[in-house]
């Protein structure tokens, strides 16, 4: 009985001491939930939010000896340097061009592929196809880059086949004319199949009766795709497109970093590889943080802009 | 009329299937080619033909790689990274996702916003590097685990799934006197096995495959994971990294060693993944359709 009484004491205090003890009481009731959340919260605070505070070094002259807080404030100096730097324009342009190719090809191909797979009526065959198409997604970029390198090098399988067919060799690994083309080709090979999953899920929820009705009206397969299948995945396409626009300046750093070599740096250097080069390799921490911050802010504007645009077009948007 | 439509259908199916088969071959043949080349004899691999099945099988390249210590050191690092990293990923993600799925939890909206915001904006490479350095993780394998402990996207999908579980089951357990820890262990997790399996697979693949954090944070070759070794051997062309001390052992052509390293670095994933396919498609579409 006495133990029971003591467990009620916070309640009595709550009435006595106002808001703080009420907060304490809520917290105490939820103590196990807070305990469970603690490691995750700690992770987000330390490795996600501390770096966000760390972007202040973009406005300072970061000095290793002084640390983040004691380094000298320099205002927008590094941002002026960005706009004065002759390389930066080229690097943003490279990023945008590669991103544009990826949206035109790597974003649209999964839509076609998903519709093609959806049109297969035999379930077992469909399954085998999916197993094959999803596979490359699980390979690391090092493995994919390695496979491409081994296949396309000058005495690799592709060039030997071309010679056998009486054609001339192609050089897509170190030729700057083909470099961006090769990057997009790799993304298509690795991620197209994986990209179909969400579309296939949306396609499977289309009412089959619509197709039956269309058949009765004499619509052919292409007509059914145009009038039923495509409208069925329209909102999925829009949502994924918004998300894609939000990351328009993220062009696959890991991949490009692996494929980059001096002979293609002119066309292949993108913002992130530049940040790595200037920051980690050359030690210009403040300047490269400023470049990264600029990229992050543009990304933020892009995703809100795209979301607004989608809503104006009558779609649901992502938030 | 009906006749015309049927033949149109047949043409459509024939073209569609042919295209799909061609695309599937383009996807799978390079993988088979690399696999076959890694087992081919020296003459055959230097002939430069598009081999899909070696005429004579040899394990020369593999024996050469296994004879050296470098491979097993990096394999050990990768296995440790995958097991330990995935354990931390899944436990932390599931705990936070569960907490945020409780409708009565006071801070849930704040925490959700905090997680969501990291998907839109981040500190970037250099500030993150400085924080990792500040927490003393440079040159430690923990630098490849802790800074990526939770994927915000995975956590949101998992929370959506936990929210879709019938609240009445959880409520009745609470009335029977179960605390949150017991509810999580005895009710929520057993009901969520497909989605937990899915994210275990995704995290494990991510951990096995990661290489850039290793380049960023590790200086010591003894700590290299397999992917870094692969990059050195294939893309930087140091097949002699497996410096074999015995001069009597003939050196296999570097192409074979490169191919064999590719196979070894991707082997567990390629072998395991078809068995897990059912789970991840189920788990992923659950999240996608709802979200």
Coordinates of C-alpha atoms in Angstrom, one line a residue:
Chain A
X1 CA 0.0 0.0 0.0
X2 CA 2.8 2.4 0.9
X3 CA 4.6 1.6 -2.4
X4 CA 1.4 2.4 -4.3
X5 CA 1.1 5.7 -2.5
X6 CA 4.7 6.7 -3.3
X7 CA 4.2 6.1 -7.0
X8 CA 1.6 8.8 -7.0
X9 CA 3.8 11.5 -5.5
X10 CA 4.8 13.0 -8.9
X11 CA 1.2 13.5 -9.6
X12 CA 0.7 15.5 -6.4
X13 CA 3.9 17.6 -7.2
X14 CA 2.6 18.2 -10.7
X15 CA -0.3 20.1 -9.3
X16 CA 1.9 22.0 -7.0
X17 CA 4.8 23.1 -9.2
X18 CA 3.2 24.1 -12.5
X19 CA 4.6 23.6 -16.0
X20 CA 8.1 22.1 -15.3
X21 CA 6.9 19.3 -13.2
X22 CA 4.1 18.6 -15.7
X23 CA 6.8 18.3 -18.4
X24 CA 8.8 16.1 -16.1
X25 CA 5.8 13.9 -15.5
X26 CA 5.2 13.4 -19.3
X27 CA 8.9 12.7 -19.7
X28 CA 8.9 10.2 -16.8
X29 CA 5.9 8.3 -18.2
X30 CA 7.7 8.1 -21.5
X31 CA 11.1 7.3 -20.1
X32 CA 11.4 3.9 -21.9
X33 CA 10.5 5.5 -25.2
X34 CA 13.1 8.2 -24.7
X35 CA 15.7 5.5 -23.8
X36 CA 14.9 3.6 -27.1
X37 CA 15.2 6.9 -29.1
X38 CA 18.4 8.0 -27.4
X39 CA 21.0 6.2 -29.6
X40 CA 19.3 7.3 -32.8
X41 CA 18.8 10.9 -31.6
X42 CA 22.5 11.0 -30.6
X43 CA 23.4 9.9 -34.1
X44 CA 21.4 12.6 -35.7
X45 CA 22.7 15.3 -33.4
X46 CA 26.3 14.4 -33.7
X47 CA 26.7 13.2 -37.3
X48 CA 23.9 15.2 -39.1
X49 CA 23.3 18.4 -37.1
X50 CA 26.8 19.1 -35.8
X51 CA 28.1 19.2 -39.4
X52 CA 25.3 21.6 -40.3
X53 CA 26.6 23.9 -37.6
X54 CA 30.1 23.2 -39.0
X55 CA 29.2 25.0 -42.2
X56 CA 30.1 28.2 -40.4
X57 CA 33.6 27.5 -41.5
X58 CA 32.4 28.6 -44.9
X59 CA 32.4 32.1 -43.4
X60 CA 35.7 31.8 -41.6
X61 CA 39.3 31.1 -42.5
X62 CA 39.5 27.6 -41.0
X63 CA 42.7 26.9 -39.3
X64 CA 43.5 23.4 -38.0
X65 CA 45.3 24.8 -35.0
X66 CA 42.5 27.1 -33.9
X67 CA 39.6 24.7 -34.6
X68 CA 36.1 25.6 -35.9
X69 CA 35.1 28.1 -33.2
X70 CA 38.3 30.1 -32.8
X71 CA 39.1 30.6 -36.5
X72 CA 38.8 34.1 -37.8
X73 CA 35.5 35.3 -39.4
X74 CA 35.9 36.5 -43.0
X75 CA 32.3 37.0 -44.0
X76 CA 31.5 36.2 -47.7
X77 CA 35.1 36.1 -48.8
X78 CA 35.0 32.4 -49.9
X79 CA 31.8 33.0 -51.8
X80 CA 33.4 35.9 -53.7
X81 CA 36.3 33.6 -54.5
X82 CA 33.8 31.0 -55.9
X83 CA 32.5 33.5 -58.4
X84 CA 36.0 34.7 -59.3
X85 CA 37.3 31.2 -59.8
X86 CA 37.4 30.4 -63.5
X87 CA 37.0 26.6 -62.9
X88 CA 33.7 26.9 -61.0
X89 CA 31.6 27.8 -64.0
X90 CA 32.9 24.8 -65.9
X91 CA 32.3 22.5 -62.9
X92 CA 28.7 23.6 -62.4
X93 CA 28.1 23.2 -66.1
X94 CA 29.6 19.7 -66.1
X95 CA 27.3 18.8 -63.2
X96 CA 24.2 20.2 -64.9
X97 CA 25.0 18.5 -68.2
X98 CA 25.6 15.1 -66.7
X99 CA 22.5 15.6 -64.5
X100 CA 20.4 16.5 -67.6
X101 CA 21.6 13.4 -69.5
X102 CA 20.7 11.3 -66.4
X103 CA 17.2 12.8 -66.2
X104 CA 16.5 12.3 -69.9
X105 CA 17.8 8.7 -70.1
X106 CA 18.4 7.1 -66.7
X107 CA 15.1 8.6 -65.3
X108 CA 12.9 7.6 -68.2
X109 CA 14.2 4.2 -69.1
X110 CA 12.8 2.5 -65.9
X111 CA 9.3 3.8 -66.8
X112 CA 9.4 2.1 -70.2
X113 CA 11.1 -1.0 -68.7
X114 CA 8.4 -1.3 -66.0
X115 CA 5.6 -1.0 -68.6
X116 CA 7.3 -3.7 -70.7
X117 CA 7.6 -6.0 -67.8
X118 CA 4.1 -5.3 -66.7
X119 CA 2.9 -6.4 -70.2
X120 CA 4.4 -9.9 -69.8
X121 CA 1.5 -12.2 -68.9
X122 CA 3.4 -15.2 -67.8
X123 CA 4.2 -14.8 -64.1
X124 CA 7.2 -17.1 -63.8
X125 CA 8.9 -15.4 -66.8
X126 CA 8.2 -12.0 -65.2
X127 CA 9.9 -13.1 -62.1
X128 CA 13.0 -14.3 -63.8
X129 CA 13.2 -11.0 -65.7
X130 CA 12.9 -9.1 -62.5
X131 CA 15.6 -11.2 -60.8
X132 CA 18.0 -10.4 -63.7
X133 CA 17.2 -6.7 -63.9
X134 CA 17.5 -6.1 -60.2
X135 CA 20.9 -7.8 -59.9
X136 CA 23.3 -5.0 -60.9
X137 CA 21.8 -2.6 -58.3
X138 CA 23.4 -4.8 -55.6
X139 CA 26.9 -4.6 -57.1
X140 CA 29.1 -1.9 -55.7
X141 CA 30.2 1.0 -57.9
X142 CA 33.8 -0.4 -57.7
X143 CA 32.6 -3.7 -59.1
X144 CA 30.5 -2.0 -61.8
X145 CA 33.4 0.4 -62.8
X146 CA 35.7 -2.6 -62.7
X147 CA 33.5 -4.6 -65.1
X148 CA 33.2 -1.7 -67.5
X149 CA 36.9 -1.1 -67.3
X150 CA 37.7 -4.7 -68.1
X151 CA 35.1 -5.0 -70.9
X152 CA 35.9 -1.7 -72.6
X153 CA 39.7 -1.5 -72.3
X154 CA 41.5 -1.5 -75.6
X155 CA 42.1 -5.2 -75.6
X156 CA 38.9 -6.1 -73.8
X157 CA 35.9 -8.1 -75.0
X158 CA 33.9 -5.2 -76.6
X159 CA 36.8 -3.9 -78.7
X160 CA 37.8 -7.4 -79.8
X161 CA 34.2 -8.0 -80.9
X162 CA 34.2 -4.7 -82.8
X163 CA 37.4 -5.7 -84.6
X164 CA 36.0 -9.1 -85.5
X165 CA 33.0 -7.4 -87.0
X166 CA 35.4 -5.3 -89.1
X167 CA 34.7 -2.1 -87.2
X168 CA 37.2 0.1 -85.4
X169 CA 37.9 0.1 -81.7
X170 CA 36.2 2.6 -79.5
X171 CA 37.7 4.3 -76.5
X172 CA 35.2 5.4 -73.9
X173 CA 37.3 5.2 -70.8
X174 CA 39.8 8.0 -71.4
X175 CA 38.3 9.9 -74.3
X176 CA 36.7 13.1 -73.1
X177 CA 34.2 13.1 -76.0
X178 CA 32.6 9.9 -74.7
X179 CA 33.1 10.2 -70.9
X180 CA 29.7 11.6 -70.0
X181 CA 28.0 9.1 -72.3
X182 CA 29.8 6.3 -70.5
X183 CA 28.8 7.6 -67.1
X184 CA 25.1 7.6 -68.0
X185 CA 25.5 4.2 -69.7
X186 CA 26.8 2.8 -66.4
X187 CA 23.9 4.3 -64.4
X188 CA 21.4 2.9 -66.9
X189 CA 23.0 -0.6 -66.7
X190 CA 23.2 -0.5 -62.9
X191 CA 20.0 1.1 -61.8
X192 CA 17.3 0.9 -64.5
X193 CA 16.0 -2.5 -63.3
X194 CA 15.9 -1.4 -59.7
X195 CA 14.1 1.8 -60.7
X196 CA 11.2 -0.3 -62.0
X197 CA 10.2 -1.6 -58.6
X198 CA 8.1 1.4 -57.5
X199 CA 6.4 1.7 -60.9
X200 CA 5.6 -2.0 -60.9
X201 CA 4.0 -1.7 -57.5
X202 CA 1.9 1.2 -58.8
X203 CA 1.0 -0.7 -61.9
X204 CA -0.1 -3.8 -60.0
X205 CA -2.8 -1.7 -58.3
X206 CA -4.5 -0.6 -61.5
X207 CA -7.9 -2.1 -61.8
X208 CA -7.9 -5.0 -64.3
X209 CA -11.5 -4.3 -65.3
X210 CA -10.3 -1.1 -67.0
X211 CA -8.2 -3.3 -69.4
X212 CA -11.2 -5.6 -70.0
X213 CA -13.4 -2.7 -70.8
X214 CA -10.9 -1.2 -73.2
X215 CA -10.6 -4.6 -74.9
X216 CA -14.3 -4.7 -75.4
X217 CA -14.1 -1.3 -77.0
X218 CA -11.5 -2.6 -79.4
X219 CA -8.5 -0.8 -78.0
X220 CA -5.2 -2.4 -79.0
X221 CA -2.3 -2.9 -76.6
X222 CA -0.5 0.3 -77.3
X223 CA -3.7 2.2 -76.9
X224 CA -4.3 0.5 -73.5
X225 CA -0.9 1.5 -72.4
X226 CA -1.5 5.1 -73.4
X227 CA -5.0 5.4 -71.9
X228 CA -4.8 3.2 -68.8
X229 CA -1.3 2.2 -67.9
X230 CA 0.4 5.6 -68.2
X231 CA -2.3 7.5 -66.3
X232 CA -2.1 4.9 -63.6
X233 CA 1.5 5.7 -62.8
X234 CA 1.3 9.4 -63.6
X235 CA 1.4 10.6 -59.9
X236 CA 4.2 8.2 -59.1
X237 CA 6.2 9.6 -62.0
X238 CA 5.6 13.1 -60.8
X239 CA 6.7 12.4 -57.2
X240 CA 9.8 10.7 -58.3
X241 CA 10.5 13.5 -60.7
X242 CA 10.3 16.1 -57.9
X243 CA 12.7 14.1 -55.8
X244 CA 15.0 13.8 -58.8
X245 CA 14.9 17.5 -59.4
X246 CA 15.8 18.1 -55.7
X247 CA 19.0 16.2 -56.2
X248 CA 19.8 17.7 -59.6
X249 CA 23.3 18.6 -58.5
X250 CA 24.0 15.1 -57.0
X251 CA 25.2 13.2 -60.0
X252 CA 26.6 10.1 -58.4
X253 CA 29.8 11.1 -56.7
X254 CA 31.1 7.6 -55.9
X255 CA 30.8 6.6 -59.6
X256 CA 32.4 9.7 -61.0
X257 CA 35.2 9.7 -58.5
X258 CA 36.1 6.1 -59.6
X259 CA 36.0 6.8 -63.3
X260 CA 37.7 10.2 -63.3
X261 CA 41.2 10.4 -64.7
X262 CA 43.4 13.4 -65.8
X263 CA 42.4 13.0 -69.5
X264 CA 38.7 13.5 -68.8
X265 CA 38.8 15.9 -65.9
X266 CA 37.7 18.8 -68.2
X267 CA 34.4 17.2 -68.9
X268 CA 34.0 15.0 -65.9
X269 CA 34.9 17.1 -62.9
X270 CA 31.6 17.8 -60.9
X271 CA 30.9 19.8 -57.8
X272 CA 31.4 16.9 -55.3
X273 CA 34.6 15.7 -56.8
X274 CA 35.8 19.3 -56.8
X275 CA 34.9 19.7 -53.1
X276 CA 36.8 16.5 -52.3
X277 CA 39.8 17.6 -54.3
X278 CA 39.9 21.2 -53.0
X279 CA 39.0 20.2 -49.4
X280 CA 40.4 16.9 -48.5
X281 CA 43.3 16.7 -50.9
X282 CA 44.4 20.3 -51.1
X283 CA 43.3 21.3 -47.6
X284 CA 41.2 24.3 -48.5
X285 CA 38.5 23.5 -45.9
X286 CA 36.7 26.8 -45.8
X287 CA 36.6 27.3 -49.6
X288 CA 35.3 23.8 -50.4
X289 CA 32.7 24.0 -47.6
X290 CA 31.4 27.2 -49.2
X291 CA 31.1 25.3 -52.6
X292 CA 29.3 22.5 -50.8
X293 CA 27.0 24.9 -49.0
X294 CA 26.1 26.7 -52.2
X295 CA 25.3 23.3 -53.8
X296 CA 23.1 22.3 -50.7
X297 CA 21.2 25.6 -50.9
X298 CA 20.5 25.3 -54.6
X299 CA 19.3 21.7 -53.9
X300 CA 16.9 23.0 -51.2
X301 CA 15.5 25.7 -53.5
X302 CA 15.1 23.1 -56.3
X303 CA 13.1 20.7 -54.3
X304 CA 10.7 23.3 -52.9
X305 CA 10.3 24.8 -56.3
X306 CA 9.6 21.5 -58.0
X307 CA 7.1 20.6 -55.2
X308 CA 5.2 23.9 -55.7
X309 CA 5.2 23.4 -59.5
X310 CA 3.7 19.9 -59.0
X311 CA 1.0 21.2 -56.8
X312 CA 0.1 23.9 -59.3
X313 CA -0.2 21.2 -61.9
X314 CA -2.8 19.5 -59.7
X315 CA -0.6 16.7 -58.3
X316 CA -0.2 15.8 -54.6
X317 CA 3.5 16.7 -54.3
X318 CA 5.8 15.2 -51.7
X319 CA 5.2 17.5 -48.7
Chain B
X1 CA -12.3 -7.5 -86.2
X2 CA -11.5 -9.9 -83.4
X3 CA -9.1 -11.7 -85.6
X4 CA -7.1 -8.6 -86.4
X5 CA -6.8 -7.7 -82.8
X6 CA -5.5 -11.1 -81.8
X7 CA -2.7 -10.9 -84.4
X8 CA -1.9 -7.4 -83.2
X9 CA -1.6 -8.8 -79.7
X10 CA 0.6 -11.5 -80.9
X11 CA 2.9 -9.1 -82.7
X12 CA 3.0 -6.9 -79.6
X13 CA 3.9 -9.8 -77.3
X14 CA 6.6 -11.1 -79.7
X15 CA 8.3 -7.7 -80.0
X16 CA 8.0 -7.0 -76.3
X17 CA 9.4 -10.3 -75.2
X18 CA 12.3 -10.1 -77.7
X19 CA 13.3 -6.7 -76.5
X20 CA 13.1 -7.8 -72.9
X21 CA 15.2 -10.8 -73.5
X22 CA 17.9 -8.7 -75.3
X23 CA 17.9 -6.3 -72.4
X24 CA 18.2 -9.1 -69.9
X25 CA 21.1 -10.5 -71.8
X26 CA 22.8 -7.1 -71.8
X27 CA 22.4 -7.0 -68.1
X28 CA 23.6 -10.5 -67.2
X29 CA 26.2 -11.3 -69.8
X30 CA 28.9 -8.9 -68.6
X31 CA 28.6 -10.5 -65.1
X32 CA 28.9 -14.0 -66.6
X33 CA 31.8 -12.9 -68.8
X34 CA 33.8 -11.7 -65.8
X35 CA 33.0 -14.8 -63.9
X36 CA 34.1 -17.0 -66.8
X37 CA 37.3 -15.0 -67.4
X38 CA 38.4 -15.4 -63.8
X39 CA 38.5 -19.2 -64.3
X40 CA 40.0 -19.2 -67.8
X41 CA 43.5 -20.3 -68.6
X42 CA 46.2 -17.7 -69.4
X43 CA 46.0 -18.3 -73.2
X44 CA 42.3 -18.1 -73.3
X45 CA 42.0 -14.9 -71.2
X46 CA 44.7 -13.2 -73.4
X47 CA 42.9 -14.2 -76.6
X48 CA 40.4 -11.4 -75.9
X49 CA 37.3 -13.3 -77.0
X50 CA 34.0 -12.8 -75.3
X51 CA 34.2 -15.9 -73.1
X52 CA 31.1 -17.1 -71.3
X53 CA 32.3 -20.5 -70.5
X54 CA 36.0 -21.3 -70.3
X55 CA 37.1 -24.4 -72.3
X56 CA 39.4 -25.4 -69.5
X57 CA 38.8 -24.3 -65.9
X58 CA 41.6 -23.2 -63.7
X59 CA 41.7 -21.7 -60.3
X60 CA 45.2 -20.3 -60.8
X61 CA 44.2 -16.7 -60.2
X62 CA 42.3 -17.5 -57.1
X63 CA 45.1 -19.6 -55.6
X64 CA 47.4 -16.7 -56.3
X65 CA 45.2 -14.3 -54.5
X66 CA 44.5 -16.6 -51.5
X67 CA 48.2 -17.3 -51.1
X68 CA 48.8 -13.7 -50.0
X69 CA 47.8 -12.2 -46.7
X70 CA 46.4 -8.9 -48.2
X71 CA 43.1 -10.5 -49.4
X72 CA 42.3 -12.1 -46.0
X73 CA 43.0 -9.0 -44.1
X74 CA 40.6 -7.0 -46.2
X75 CA 38.0 -9.8 -46.2
X76 CA 38.2 -9.8 -42.4
X77 CA 37.6 -6.0 -42.3
X78 CA 34.7 -6.2 -44.7
X79 CA 33.0 -9.1 -42.8
X80 CA 33.4 -7.3 -39.5
X81 CA 32.1 -4.1 -41.1
X82 CA 29.1 -5.8 -42.6
X83 CA 28.1 -7.7 -39.4
X84 CA 28.7 -5.0 -36.9
X85 CA 27.5 -2.2 -39.1
X86 CA 24.3 -3.9 -40.1
X87 CA 23.5 -4.8 -36.5
X88 CA 23.9 -1.2 -35.4
X89 CA 22.0 0.1 -38.5
X90 CA 19.0 -2.2 -38.0
X91 CA 18.7 -1.8 -34.2
X92 CA 19.0 2.0 -34.2
X93 CA 16.7 2.4 -37.1
X94 CA 14.0 0.1 -35.7
X95 CA 14.1 1.7 -32.2
X96 CA 13.7 5.2 -33.5
X97 CA 11.1 4.2 -36.0
X98 CA 9.1 2.4 -33.3
X99 CA 9.3 5.4 -30.9
X100 CA 8.1 7.7 -33.7
X101 CA 5.2 5.4 -34.6
X102 CA 3.7 5.7 -31.1
X103 CA 0.7 8.1 -31.5
X104 CA 0.8 9.3 -27.9
X105 CA 4.6 10.0 -27.8
X106 CA 5.0 13.7 -27.1
X107 CA 8.1 14.5 -29.2
X108 CA 7.2 12.5 -32.2
X109 CA 6.5 15.4 -34.5
X110 CA 9.7 17.1 -33.5
X111 CA 11.8 14.1 -34.1
X112 CA 10.1 13.3 -37.4
X113 CA 10.9 16.8 -38.6
X114 CA 14.4 16.5 -37.4
X115 CA 14.9 13.3 -39.4
X116 CA 13.1 14.5 -42.5
X117 CA 15.1 17.7 -42.7
X118 CA 18.4 15.7 -43.0
X119 CA 17.0 14.4 -46.3
X120 CA 16.8 17.9 -47.7
X121 CA 19.9 19.5 -46.4
X122 CA 23.2 18.4 -44.9
X123 CA 26.4 19.8 -43.7
X124 CA 28.4 18.4 -46.6
X125 CA 31.6 16.4 -46.9
X126 CA 34.1 18.7 -45.2
X127 CA 32.1 19.6 -42.0
X128 CA 31.2 15.9 -41.6
X129 CA 34.8 15.0 -42.0
X130 CA 35.7 17.5 -39.3
X131 CA 33.1 16.0 -37.0
X132 CA 34.3 12.5 -37.6
X133 CA 37.8 13.7 -36.9
X134 CA 36.6 15.5 -33.8
X135 CA 35.0 12.3 -32.5
X136 CA 38.3 10.5 -32.8
X137 CA 37.3 8.0 -35.6
X138 CA 39.9 8.8 -38.2
X139 CA 41.7 5.6 -39.2
X140 CA 39.2 3.4 -37.3
X141 CA 36.6 1.1 -39.0
X142 CA 34.0 2.7 -36.7
X143 CA 34.2 5.7 -39.1
X144 CA 32.5 3.6 -41.7
X145 CA 29.7 2.7 -39.3
X146 CA 28.7 5.5 -37.0
X147 CA 28.4 8.5 -39.4
X148 CA 25.9 6.5 -41.4
X149 CA 24.2 4.6 -38.6
X150 CA 20.6 5.4 -39.7
X151 CA 19.3 6.1 -43.2
X152 CA 16.6 8.7 -42.8
X153 CA 14.6 7.2 -45.7
X154 CA 14.7 3.7 -44.2
X155 CA 13.6 5.0 -40.9
X156 CA 10.6 6.8 -42.4
X157 CA 9.5 3.7 -44.3
X158 CA 9.9 1.5 -41.2
X159 CA 7.9 4.0 -39.1
X160 CA 5.1 3.9 -41.7
X161 CA 5.0 0.1 -41.5
X162 CA 4.9 0.1 -37.6
X163 CA 2.1 2.7 -37.8
X164 CA 0.1 0.3 -40.0
X165 CA 0.2 -2.4 -37.4
X166 CA -3.2 -2.8 -35.6
X167 CA -3.2 -0.5 -32.6
X168 CA -5.6 -2.7 -30.8
X169 CA -3.0 -5.5 -30.4
X170 CA -0.5 -3.1 -28.9
X171 CA -3.1 -1.5 -26.6
X172 CA -4.3 -4.8 -25.3
X173 CA -0.7 -5.8 -24.5
X174 CA -0.3 -2.6 -22.6
X175 CA -3.4 -3.2 -20.6
X176 CA -2.0 -6.6 -19.7
X177 CA 0.9 -4.8 -18.3
X178 CA 3.6 -4.9 -21.0
X179 CA 6.0 -2.1 -21.1
X180 CA 7.3 -0.6 -24.4
X181 CA 10.4 -2.8 -24.5
X182 CA 8.3 -6.0 -24.2
X183 CA 5.8 -4.8 -26.7
X184 CA 8.6 -4.1 -29.2
X185 CA 10.3 -7.4 -28.6
X186 CA 7.2 -9.7 -28.4
X187 CA 4.7 -8.1 -30.6
X188 CA 6.0 -5.4 -33.0
X189 CA 9.2 -7.2 -34.2
X190 CA 7.6 -10.6 -34.8
X191 CA 4.9 -8.9 -36.9
X192 CA 7.5 -7.0 -38.9
X193 CA 9.8 -9.7 -40.0
X194 CA 9.6 -9.1 -43.8
X195 CA 10.4 -5.4 -43.4
X196 CA 13.2 -6.1 -40.9
X197 CA 14.6 -8.7 -43.3
X198 CA 14.4 -6.1 -46.2
X199 CA 16.3 -3.4 -44.3
X200 CA 18.8 -5.9 -43.0
X201 CA 19.6 -6.8 -46.6
X202 CA 19.8 -3.2 -47.8
X203 CA 22.0 -2.1 -44.9
X204 CA 24.2 -5.2 -45.3
X205 CA 24.7 -4.6 -49.0
X206 CA 25.4 -1.0 -48.3
X207 CA 28.0 -1.9 -45.7
X208 CA 29.6 -4.6 -47.9
X209 CA 29.8 -2.2 -50.9
X210 CA 30.9 1.0 -49.3
X211 CA 34.3 2.3 -50.3
X212 CA 34.3 6.1 -50.3
X213 CA 34.2 6.6 -46.5
X214 CA 37.1 4.2 -46.4
X215 CA 39.1 6.4 -48.8
X216 CA 38.1 9.5 -46.8
X217 CA 38.7 8.2 -43.3
X218 CA 41.2 5.3 -43.4
X219 CA 44.9 5.7 -44.0
X220 CA 46.2 2.4 -42.8
X221 CA 46.2 -0.4 -45.5
X222 CA 45.6 -3.0 -42.8
X223 CA 42.2 -1.5 -42.3
X224 CA 41.1 -1.5 -46.0
X225 CA 37.9 -3.3 -46.8
X226 CA 37.7 -5.5 -49.9
X227 CA 36.2 -2.7 -52.1
X228 CA 39.3 -0.6 -51.7
X229 CA 41.5 -3.6 -52.5
X230 CA 39.4 -4.1 -55.6
X231 CA 39.8 -0.5 -56.7
X232 CA 43.6 -0.7 -56.3
X233 CA 43.8 -3.9 -58.3
X234 CA 41.4 -3.1 -61.2
X235 CA 41.1 0.6 -61.6
X236 CA 44.6 1.7 -60.4
X237 CA 46.1 -1.4 -62.0
X238 CA 48.1 -2.7 -59.1
X239 CA 47.6 -6.4 -59.6
X240 CA 51.0 -6.9 -58.0
X241 CA 49.5 -5.7 -54.7
X242 CA 49.2 -9.3 -53.9
X243 CA 53.0 -9.5 -53.9
X244 CA 53.7 -13.1 -53.8
X245 CA 57.0 -13.8 -52.1
X246 CA 57.7 -17.2 -53.8
X247 CA 59.5 -16.5 -57.1
X248 CA 58.8 -20.1 -58.2
X249 CA 55.0 -19.5 -58.4
X250 CA 54.3 -18.3 -61.9
X251 CA 52.4 -15.0 -62.1
X252 CA 48.9 -15.4 -63.6
X253 CA 48.1 -12.6 -66.1
X254 CA 46.9 -9.5 -64.4
X255 CA 43.6 -9.6 -66.2
X256 CA 42.7 -12.9 -64.6
X257 CA 43.7 -11.6 -61.2
X258 CA 41.5 -8.5 -61.8
X259 CA 38.5 -10.6 -62.9
X260 CA 39.0 -12.9 -59.9
X261 CA 39.1 -9.9 -57.5
X262 CA 35.8 -8.6 -59.0
X263 CA 34.2 -12.0 -58.5
X264 CA 35.4 -12.2 -54.9
X265 CA 34.2 -8.7 -54.0
X266 CA 30.7 -9.4 -55.3
X267 CA 30.3 -13.1 -54.7
X268 CA 28.3 -13.2 -51.5
X269 CA 25.8 -10.6 -52.7
X270 CA 25.2 -12.2 -56.1
X271 CA 24.8 -15.6 -54.6
X272 CA 22.5 -14.6 -51.7
X273 CA 20.3 -12.0 -53.3
X274 CA 17.9 -14.2 -55.4
X275 CA 16.9 -16.0 -52.3
X276 CA 16.1 -12.7 -50.5
X277 CA 14.3 -11.2 -53.5
X278 CA 10.8 -12.1 -52.3
X279 CA 11.4 -10.3 -49.0
X280 CA 12.8 -7.1 -50.3
X281 CA 10.2 -6.6 -53.0
X282 CA 7.5 -7.2 -50.4
X283 CA 9.1 -4.9 -47.9
X284 CA 9.9 -2.1 -50.3
X285 CA 6.5 -2.0 -52.0
X286 CA 4.8 -1.9 -48.6
X287 CA 6.7 1.3 -47.9
X288 CA 6.3 2.7 -51.4
X289 CA 2.6 2.3 -51.8
X290 CA 1.8 3.8 -48.5
X291 CA 4.4 6.6 -48.6

